mmCIF file of C-alpha atoms in Angstrom:
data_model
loop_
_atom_site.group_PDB
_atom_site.id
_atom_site.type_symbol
_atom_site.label_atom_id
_atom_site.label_comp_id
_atom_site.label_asym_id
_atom_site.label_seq_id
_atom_site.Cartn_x
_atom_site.Cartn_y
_atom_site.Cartn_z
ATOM 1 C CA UNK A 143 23.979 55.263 -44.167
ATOM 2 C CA UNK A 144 21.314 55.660 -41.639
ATOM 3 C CA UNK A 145 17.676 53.886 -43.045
ATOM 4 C CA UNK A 146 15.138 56.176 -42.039
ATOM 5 C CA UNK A 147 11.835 53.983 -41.782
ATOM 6 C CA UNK A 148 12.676 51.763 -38.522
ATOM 7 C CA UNK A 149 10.203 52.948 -36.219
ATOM 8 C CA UNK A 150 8.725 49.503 -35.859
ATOM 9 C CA UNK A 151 11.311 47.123 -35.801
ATOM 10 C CA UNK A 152 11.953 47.601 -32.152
ATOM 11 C CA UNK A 153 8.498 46.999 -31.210
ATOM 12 C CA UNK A 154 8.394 43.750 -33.689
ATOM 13 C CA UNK A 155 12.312 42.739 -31.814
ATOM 14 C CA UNK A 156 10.783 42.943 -28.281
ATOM 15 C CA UNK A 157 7.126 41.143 -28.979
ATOM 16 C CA UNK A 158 9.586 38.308 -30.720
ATOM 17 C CA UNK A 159 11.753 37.851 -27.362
ATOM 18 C CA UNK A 160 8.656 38.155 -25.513
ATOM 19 C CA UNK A 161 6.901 35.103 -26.780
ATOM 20 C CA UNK A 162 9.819 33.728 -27.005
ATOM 21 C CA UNK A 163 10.424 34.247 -22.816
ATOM 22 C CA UNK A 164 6.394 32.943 -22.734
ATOM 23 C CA UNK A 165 6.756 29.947 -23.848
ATOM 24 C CA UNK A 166 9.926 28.619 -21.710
ATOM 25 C CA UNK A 167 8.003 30.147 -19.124
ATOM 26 C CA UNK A 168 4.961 27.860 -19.540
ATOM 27 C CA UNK A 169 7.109 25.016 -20.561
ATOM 28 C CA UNK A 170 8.908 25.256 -17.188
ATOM 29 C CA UNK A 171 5.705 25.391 -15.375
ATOM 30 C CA UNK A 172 4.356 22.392 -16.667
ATOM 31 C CA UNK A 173 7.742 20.675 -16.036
ATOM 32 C CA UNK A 174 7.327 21.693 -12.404
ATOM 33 C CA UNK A 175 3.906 21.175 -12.322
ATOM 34 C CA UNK A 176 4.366 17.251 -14.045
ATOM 35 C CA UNK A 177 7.092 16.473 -11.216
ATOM 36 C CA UNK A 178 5.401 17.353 -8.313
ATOM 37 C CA UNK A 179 2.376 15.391 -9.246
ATOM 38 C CA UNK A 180 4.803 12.294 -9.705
ATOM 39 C CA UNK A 181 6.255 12.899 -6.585
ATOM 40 C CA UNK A 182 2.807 13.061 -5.378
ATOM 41 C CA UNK A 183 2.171 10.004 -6.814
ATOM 42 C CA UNK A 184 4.797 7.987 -5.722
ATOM 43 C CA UNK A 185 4.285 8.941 -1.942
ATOM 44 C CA UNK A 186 0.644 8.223 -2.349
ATOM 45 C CA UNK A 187 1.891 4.302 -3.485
ATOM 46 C CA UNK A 188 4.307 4.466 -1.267
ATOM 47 C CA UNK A 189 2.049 5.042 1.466
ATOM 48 C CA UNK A 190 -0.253 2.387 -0.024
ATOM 49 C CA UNK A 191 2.320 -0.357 -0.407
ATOM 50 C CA UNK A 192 2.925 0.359 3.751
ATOM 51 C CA UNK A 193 -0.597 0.133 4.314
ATOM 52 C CA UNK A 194 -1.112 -3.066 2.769
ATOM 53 C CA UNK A 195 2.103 -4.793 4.196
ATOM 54 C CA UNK A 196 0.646 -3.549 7.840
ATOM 55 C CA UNK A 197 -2.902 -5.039 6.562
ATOM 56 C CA UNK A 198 -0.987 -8.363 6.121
ATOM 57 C CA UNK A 199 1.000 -8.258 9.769
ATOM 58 C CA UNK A 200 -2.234 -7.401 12.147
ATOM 59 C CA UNK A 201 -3.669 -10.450 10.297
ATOM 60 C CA UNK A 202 -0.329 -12.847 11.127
ATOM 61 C CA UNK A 203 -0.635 -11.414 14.441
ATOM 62 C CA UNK A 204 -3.928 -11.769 15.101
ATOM 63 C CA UNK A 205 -3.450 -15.787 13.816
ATOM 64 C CA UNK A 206 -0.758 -15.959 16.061
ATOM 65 C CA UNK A 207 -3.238 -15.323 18.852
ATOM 66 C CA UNK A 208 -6.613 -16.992 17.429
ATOM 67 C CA UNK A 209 -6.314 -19.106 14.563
ATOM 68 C CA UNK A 210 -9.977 -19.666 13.971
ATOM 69 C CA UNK A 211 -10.993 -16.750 11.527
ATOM 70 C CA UNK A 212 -14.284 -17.690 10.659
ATOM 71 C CA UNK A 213 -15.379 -16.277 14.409
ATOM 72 C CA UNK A 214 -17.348 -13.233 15.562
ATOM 73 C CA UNK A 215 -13.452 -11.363 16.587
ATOM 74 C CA UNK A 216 -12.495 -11.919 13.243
ATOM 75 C CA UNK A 217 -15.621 -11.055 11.138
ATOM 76 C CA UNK A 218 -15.279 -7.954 13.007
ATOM 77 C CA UNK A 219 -11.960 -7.354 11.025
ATOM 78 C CA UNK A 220 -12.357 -9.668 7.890
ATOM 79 C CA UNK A 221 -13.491 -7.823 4.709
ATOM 80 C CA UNK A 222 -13.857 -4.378 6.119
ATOM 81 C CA UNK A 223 -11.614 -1.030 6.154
ATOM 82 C CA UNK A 224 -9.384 -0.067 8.923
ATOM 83 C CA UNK A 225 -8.455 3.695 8.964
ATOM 84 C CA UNK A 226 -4.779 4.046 9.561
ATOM 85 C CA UNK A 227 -2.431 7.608 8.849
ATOM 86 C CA UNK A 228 -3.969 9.031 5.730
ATOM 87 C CA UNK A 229 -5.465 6.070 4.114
ATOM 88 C CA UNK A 230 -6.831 2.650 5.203
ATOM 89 C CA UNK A 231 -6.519 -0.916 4.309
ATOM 90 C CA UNK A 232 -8.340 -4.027 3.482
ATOM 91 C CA UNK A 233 -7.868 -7.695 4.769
ATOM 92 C CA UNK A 234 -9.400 -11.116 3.264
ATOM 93 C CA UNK A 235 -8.713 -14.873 4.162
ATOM 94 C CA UNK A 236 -9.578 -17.268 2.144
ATOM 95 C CA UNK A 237 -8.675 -20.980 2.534
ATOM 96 C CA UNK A 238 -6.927 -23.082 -0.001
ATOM 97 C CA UNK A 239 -6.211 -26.275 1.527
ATOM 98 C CA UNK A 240 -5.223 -28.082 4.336
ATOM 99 C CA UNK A 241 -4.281 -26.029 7.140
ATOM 100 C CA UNK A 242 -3.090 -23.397 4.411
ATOM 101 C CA UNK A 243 -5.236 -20.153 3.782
ATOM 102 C CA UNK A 244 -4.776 -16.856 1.291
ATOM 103 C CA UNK A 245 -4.984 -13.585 2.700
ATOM 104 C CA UNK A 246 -4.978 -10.865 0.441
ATOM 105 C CA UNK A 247 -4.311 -7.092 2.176
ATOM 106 C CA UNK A 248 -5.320 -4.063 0.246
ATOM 107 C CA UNK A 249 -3.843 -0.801 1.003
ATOM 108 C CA UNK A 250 -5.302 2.428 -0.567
ATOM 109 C CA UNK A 251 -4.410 6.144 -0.201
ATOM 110 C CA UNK A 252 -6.029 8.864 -2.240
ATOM 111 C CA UNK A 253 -6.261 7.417 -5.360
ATOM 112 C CA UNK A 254 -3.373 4.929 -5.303
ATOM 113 C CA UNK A 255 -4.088 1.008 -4.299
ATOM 114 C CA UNK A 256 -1.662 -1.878 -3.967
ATOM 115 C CA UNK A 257 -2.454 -4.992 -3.074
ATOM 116 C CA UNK A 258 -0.432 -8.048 -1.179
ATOM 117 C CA UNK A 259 -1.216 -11.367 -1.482
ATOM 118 C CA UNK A 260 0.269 -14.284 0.838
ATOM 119 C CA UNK A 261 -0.126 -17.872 1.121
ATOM 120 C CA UNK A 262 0.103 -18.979 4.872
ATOM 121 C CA UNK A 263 -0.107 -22.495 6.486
ATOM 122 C CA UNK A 264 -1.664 -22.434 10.121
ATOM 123 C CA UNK A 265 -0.414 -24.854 12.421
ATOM 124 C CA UNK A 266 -1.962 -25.125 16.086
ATOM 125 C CA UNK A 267 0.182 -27.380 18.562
ATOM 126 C CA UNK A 268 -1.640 -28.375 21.862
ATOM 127 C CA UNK A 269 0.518 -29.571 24.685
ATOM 128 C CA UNK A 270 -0.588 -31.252 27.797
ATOM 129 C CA UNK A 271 0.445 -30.860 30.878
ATOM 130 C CA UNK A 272 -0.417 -34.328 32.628
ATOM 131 C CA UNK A 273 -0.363 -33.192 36.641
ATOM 132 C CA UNK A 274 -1.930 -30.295 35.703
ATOM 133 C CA UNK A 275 -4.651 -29.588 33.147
ATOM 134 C CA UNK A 276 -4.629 -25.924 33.793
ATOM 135 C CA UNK A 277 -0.830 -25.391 32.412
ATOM 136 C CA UNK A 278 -2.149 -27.158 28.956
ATOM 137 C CA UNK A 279 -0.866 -24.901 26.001
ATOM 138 C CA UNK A 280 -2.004 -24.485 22.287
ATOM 139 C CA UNK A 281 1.235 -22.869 20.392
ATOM 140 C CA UNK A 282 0.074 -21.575 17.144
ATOM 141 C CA UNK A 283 2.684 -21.642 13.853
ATOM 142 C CA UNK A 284 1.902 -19.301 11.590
ATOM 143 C CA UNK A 285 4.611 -19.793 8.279
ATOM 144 C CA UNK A 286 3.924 -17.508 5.204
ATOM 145 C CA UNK A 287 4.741 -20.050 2.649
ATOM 146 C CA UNK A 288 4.928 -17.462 -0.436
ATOM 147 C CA UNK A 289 4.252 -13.459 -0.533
ATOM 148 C CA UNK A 290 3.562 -11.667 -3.343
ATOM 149 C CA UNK A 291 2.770 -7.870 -4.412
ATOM 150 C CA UNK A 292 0.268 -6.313 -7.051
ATOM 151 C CA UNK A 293 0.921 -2.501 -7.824
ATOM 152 C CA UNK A 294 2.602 -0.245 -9.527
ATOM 153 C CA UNK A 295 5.896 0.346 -7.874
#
């Protein structure tokens, strides 16, 4: 028994599977598109985290070399940004006690910031030599006494 008004019904089958296609399509794009920004994301803090750590180690280093940050070297670095890759970071000292100080080192790429936070204690060691003055030394200690990170990874 053939039933004689089915002119439509192909139409109506194919539109059906056709939405039906559309919307895994567009909910596979916006799975795609949703992972890739993470990914994004998570290099940008990644690259952020690095950036703040290397913010922290110029600063030991530069201790290492001239403990007094309060001169004109220093508030040449102190408080301002320093380009570095594809973002830039952030370095402030303050001190908290007796030869101990706080430096906090910001790190920032695109939109993503992390932030590391140290407690150091500063230690300068002079050494005289008593036949002669010229060979005195000053050995600086520089001992991070705790470390600790602010962000999102």
């Amino acid at each position: 028994m053939v039933v004689k008004n089915q002119k439509g019904s192909v139409l109506i089958t194919v539109l059906f599977a056709m939405t039906i296609l559309m919307i895994l399509g567009t909910a596979m794009i916006n799975i795609v598109t949703t992972d890739a920004m993470m990914g994004s994301y998570f290099k940008d803090y990644t690259a952020a985290y690095y950036l703040s750590e290397a913010g922290l180690e110029k600063t030991l280093i530069m201790l290492k070399q001239d403990p007094d940050y309060t001169n004109a070297r220093w508030k040449a670095f102190l408080g301002k940004s320093h380009s570095l890759g594809d973002g830039e970071y952030l370095v402030n000292i303050s001190p908290t006690g007796s030869n101990t100080i706080s430096i906090h080192s910001t790190g920032s790429v695109k939109n993503a910031k992390t932030s590391i936070m140290a407690k150091v204690k500063v230690m300068v060691e002079y050494i005289e030599d008593e036949e002669d003055p010229d060979l005195n030394e000053r050995i600086v200690h520089v001992d991070v006494q705790s470390w600790a990170y602010d962000g999102p990874i």
